[in-house]
Amino acid sequence: MTTTLAAQAAAPGRAKSLPGGRILLGAAVPVFIIGLWWLVTGPLDLFTPTQLPAPQSVLDAGVGLFEGGALFAHVGISVQRVLLGFLFGAGVGLLLGSLLGLSRIADGLLHPTVGAFRAVPSLAWVPLILLWVGIGEDGKVLLIAIGAFFPVFTSVHSALRHVDPHLVEAGRAFGYHGTRLLTTVQLPAVVPPVFSGLRLALAQSWLFLVAAELLASSEGLGFLLIESQNNGRVDRLLLAIVLLAILGKITDTLLGFIERKALKTWA
Amino acid sequence: MTSAPALEHPLRTTVSDQLEMPPPVVAPESLSVTFNEVGRAFGGRTVLRNVTMTVTPGEVVAILGASGCGKSTLLRAVGGLDSGFTGSLLIGDSAVTRYDERTAVGFQEPRLLPWRSIRKNIELGLPKDLSKSEGQSRVDELLELVGLSDRAHLRPREISGGMAQRASLARALARQPGVLLLDEPFGALDALTRLKMQDLLLDVHAKTGTTVLLVTHDVNEALQLADRILLLGRHESDPVEGAAVKALVSVPGTRPRDRAATDLAPLRAELYAGLGVDSR
Ligand SMILES: Nc1ncnc2c1ncn2[C@@H]1O[C@H](COP(=O)(O)OP(=O)(O)O)[C@@H](O)[C@H]1O
Ligand SMILES: [Mg+2]
């Protein structure tokens, strides 16, 4: 017990002294890469601007798009599609995963079917979605939702299946059953694995966004990628990639923040 | 097989001799348990058969037997955690029901919910119909009783194994059970902690008077705590499989017993022999 408590007491102290140092440490390699990039494009002049533009011109491209209002439009619509698709897909994944995870009958009835759908690589649905739904907003959001659905479904389903039977029995022994047992024992027990599933689903959502926008779109970051490629605007192309990285990181950090709050209460 | 000694009275008097005793935390509405030809088979393999005995209200009965002989199986039947047994099982005057509310189980593992504080875990055991304030004061008393008042806010992973077992015991007592069922509750603890837990259990029993069925594989623990010891096992001469009542013995003397006492030596030797162990 002493060791547990000592370790726990020591941990916050260590964590407190680290963040500044961690950020510096984590920034070292990106700073080095940008420095190298600047060196080979500027002073050393090894590449033509169409091969690899200087960091400064990528920044200029961003400022240019921002001033025309296009940057905001591209980022806005992409974020909207990801959020809608993620919420929709994750929501259905949570519902269906809970249903199949808790009910043996629903599991026996539906799991083989869901399993068969999961076996299809999600991008294989694209032609069918194009035909049936079209690749307007609905089609794109649907594709992203498919990408977000499976990680959430799988994590909820298997986590509910594997809740420690000892804890469930203890709950039952103390008179809990039905919804009370669900909210007291089963749901809290699956919070950590479900959040891993949600974070995976968010990453999948960005992946499927780019796929959808590359296929057919007139705005969004995927459109910016493909348009810049067609126009030979490597500066804008790099800008789009950097923006995708930043947005992906921001949304993941937000979800991670919610996860930490939830784990504080439930884990 | 001797009948149970009238143990409640000696205990009560020793307790009330001391001044400023708190009122009983658990309403001492202790119940009897009647086993009648109880048996259990799993998929054609008989594990237990012909268990017949009556536990009187307020009695402490230790169920002793080799590992795998069906001790937990018997206890689970009393708690209503298992409905596949044969024969009849009464608590008080009526048959055991599914997850019987008149019993409370202390499992071999503490089985505390890791995301809840110790206090919130103990609250889990409170009866549903209890008012919030009554529940709170009962939990306060139980925390005091098991010596965890200053740890109430901690999570199970932040306390030691012995403390977790105490919390688990408090959770079971929160129900004010007519029968307390304990399945090797101290088996995983170190020797010293185990002795302290045994004293705590005696203390709890003195204050609550509840009937206790205690599963153990430790002969000394059974001798220290029980009024009677039920030895489960199979005689070598038995032609059929499955453990039955090998012996049902009363432990002489009143609790708390002197751990170093020598007068229990013959019984100890007898029990070891019943378990197939040479005590020398
Ligand atoms: N649910 C079950 N299904 C099949 N066999 C079981 C089950 N529960 C217990 N058993 C068997 O019954 C026997 C007695 O088990 P148990 O009561 O746990 O023993 P003990 O508690 O005395 O160590 C063991 O051989 C065990 O394998
Ligand atoms: Mg056992």
Coordinates of C-alpha atoms in Angstrom, one line a residue, chain A residues 63-179:
Chain A
V63 CA -2.5 34.3 -46.2
G64 CA -3.7 34.7 -49.8
L65 CA -6.5 32.2 -49.5
F66 CA -7.4 33.6 -46.1
E67 CA -7.8 37.2 -47.4
G68 CA -10.0 36.0 -50.3
G69 CA -12.2 34.1 -47.7
A70 CA -11.6 30.8 -49.5
L71 CA -9.5 29.3 -46.7
F72 CA -12.3 29.7 -44.2
A73 CA -14.8 28.2 -46.6
H74 CA -12.6 25.1 -47.3
V75 CA -11.8 24.5 -43.6
G76 CA -15.4 25.2 -42.5
I77 CA -17.0 22.8 -44.9
S78 CA -14.5 20.0 -44.2
V79 CA -14.9 20.4 -40.4
Q80 CA -18.6 20.3 -40.8
R81 CA -18.6 17.1 -42.9
V82 CA -16.2 15.4 -40.4
L83 CA -18.3 16.4 -37.4
L84 CA -21.6 15.4 -38.9
G85 CA -20.3 12.1 -40.3
F86 CA -18.5 11.3 -37.0
L87 CA -21.5 12.1 -34.8
F88 CA -23.8 10.1 -37.0
G89 CA -21.5 7.1 -37.4
A90 CA -20.4 7.0 -33.8
G91 CA -23.9 7.5 -32.5
V92 CA -25.2 4.6 -34.5
G93 CA -22.1 2.6 -33.5
L94 CA -22.8 3.3 -29.8
L95 CA -26.5 2.3 -30.1
L96 CA -26.0 -0.9 -32.2
G97 CA -22.9 -1.9 -30.2
S98 CA -24.8 -1.5 -26.9
L99 CA -27.8 -3.4 -28.2
L100 CA -25.7 -6.4 -29.5
G101 CA -23.3 -6.2 -26.5
L102 CA -26.1 -6.5 -24.0
S103 CA -28.7 -8.7 -25.6
R104 CA -27.8 -12.2 -26.5
I105 CA -30.8 -12.4 -28.8
A106 CA -30.0 -9.3 -30.8
D107 CA -26.4 -10.5 -30.9
G108 CA -27.3 -13.8 -32.4
L109 CA -29.6 -12.2 -34.9
L110 CA -27.5 -9.3 -36.1
H111 CA -23.8 -9.9 -35.4
P112 CA -23.2 -12.2 -38.4
T113 CA -24.7 -9.5 -40.6
V114 CA -22.7 -6.7 -39.1
G115 CA -19.7 -8.9 -39.3
A116 CA -20.3 -9.5 -43.0
F117 CA -20.6 -5.7 -43.6
R118 CA -17.4 -5.1 -41.6
A119 CA -15.5 -7.6 -43.9
V120 CA -16.1 -5.2 -46.8
P121 CA -13.3 -2.6 -47.0
S122 CA -15.3 0.5 -46.4
L123 CA -14.1 2.4 -49.5
A124 CA -15.7 -0.3 -51.6
W125 CA -19.1 1.3 -50.9
V126 CA -18.1 4.4 -52.7
P127 CA -19.5 3.4 -56.2
L128 CA -22.7 2.3 -54.6
I129 CA -23.1 5.5 -52.6
L130 CA -22.4 7.5 -55.8
L131 CA -25.1 5.7 -57.6
W132 CA -27.7 5.6 -54.8
V133 CA -27.1 8.8 -52.8
G134 CA -24.9 10.8 -55.1
I135 CA -21.7 12.4 -53.9
G136 CA -23.4 15.6 -52.6
E137 CA -23.3 16.5 -48.9
D138 CA -25.4 13.5 -48.0
G139 CA -23.1 11.0 -49.8
K140 CA -20.0 12.5 -48.3
V141 CA -21.4 12.5 -44.7
L142 CA -22.6 8.9 -45.2
L143 CA -19.2 7.7 -46.3
I144 CA -17.6 9.4 -43.3
A145 CA -20.2 7.9 -41.0
I146 CA -19.4 4.4 -42.4
G147 CA -15.8 5.0 -41.6
A148 CA -16.6 6.2 -38.0
F149 CA -19.2 3.5 -37.4
F150 CA -17.1 0.3 -37.3
P151 CA -14.4 1.3 -34.7
V152 CA -17.1 2.5 -32.3
F153 CA -19.4 -0.5 -32.9
T154 CA -16.5 -3.0 -32.4
S155 CA -15.2 -1.3 -29.3
V156 CA -18.6 -0.9 -27.5
H157 CA -19.7 -4.4 -28.5
S158 CA -16.6 -6.3 -27.4
A159 CA -16.2 -4.1 -24.2
L160 CA -19.7 -4.9 -23.1
R161 CA -19.1 -8.6 -23.8
H162 CA -16.0 -8.6 -21.6
V163 CA -17.2 -6.6 -18.6
D164 CA -15.7 -8.5 -15.6
P165 CA -18.4 -11.1 -14.8
H166 CA -17.4 -11.0 -11.2
L167 CA -18.4 -7.3 -11.0
V168 CA -21.7 -8.0 -12.8
E169 CA -22.4 -10.9 -10.4
A170 CA -21.6 -8.7 -7.4
G171 CA -24.0 -6.1 -8.7
R172 CA -26.7 -8.6 -9.1
A173 CA -26.0 -10.1 -5.7
F174 CA -26.7 -6.6 -4.2
G175 CA -30.1 -6.4 -6.0
Y176 CA -29.2 -4.6 -9.2
H177 CA -30.7 -5.7 -12.4
G178 CA -31.9 -4.2 -15.8
T179 CA -31.2 -0.5 -16.3

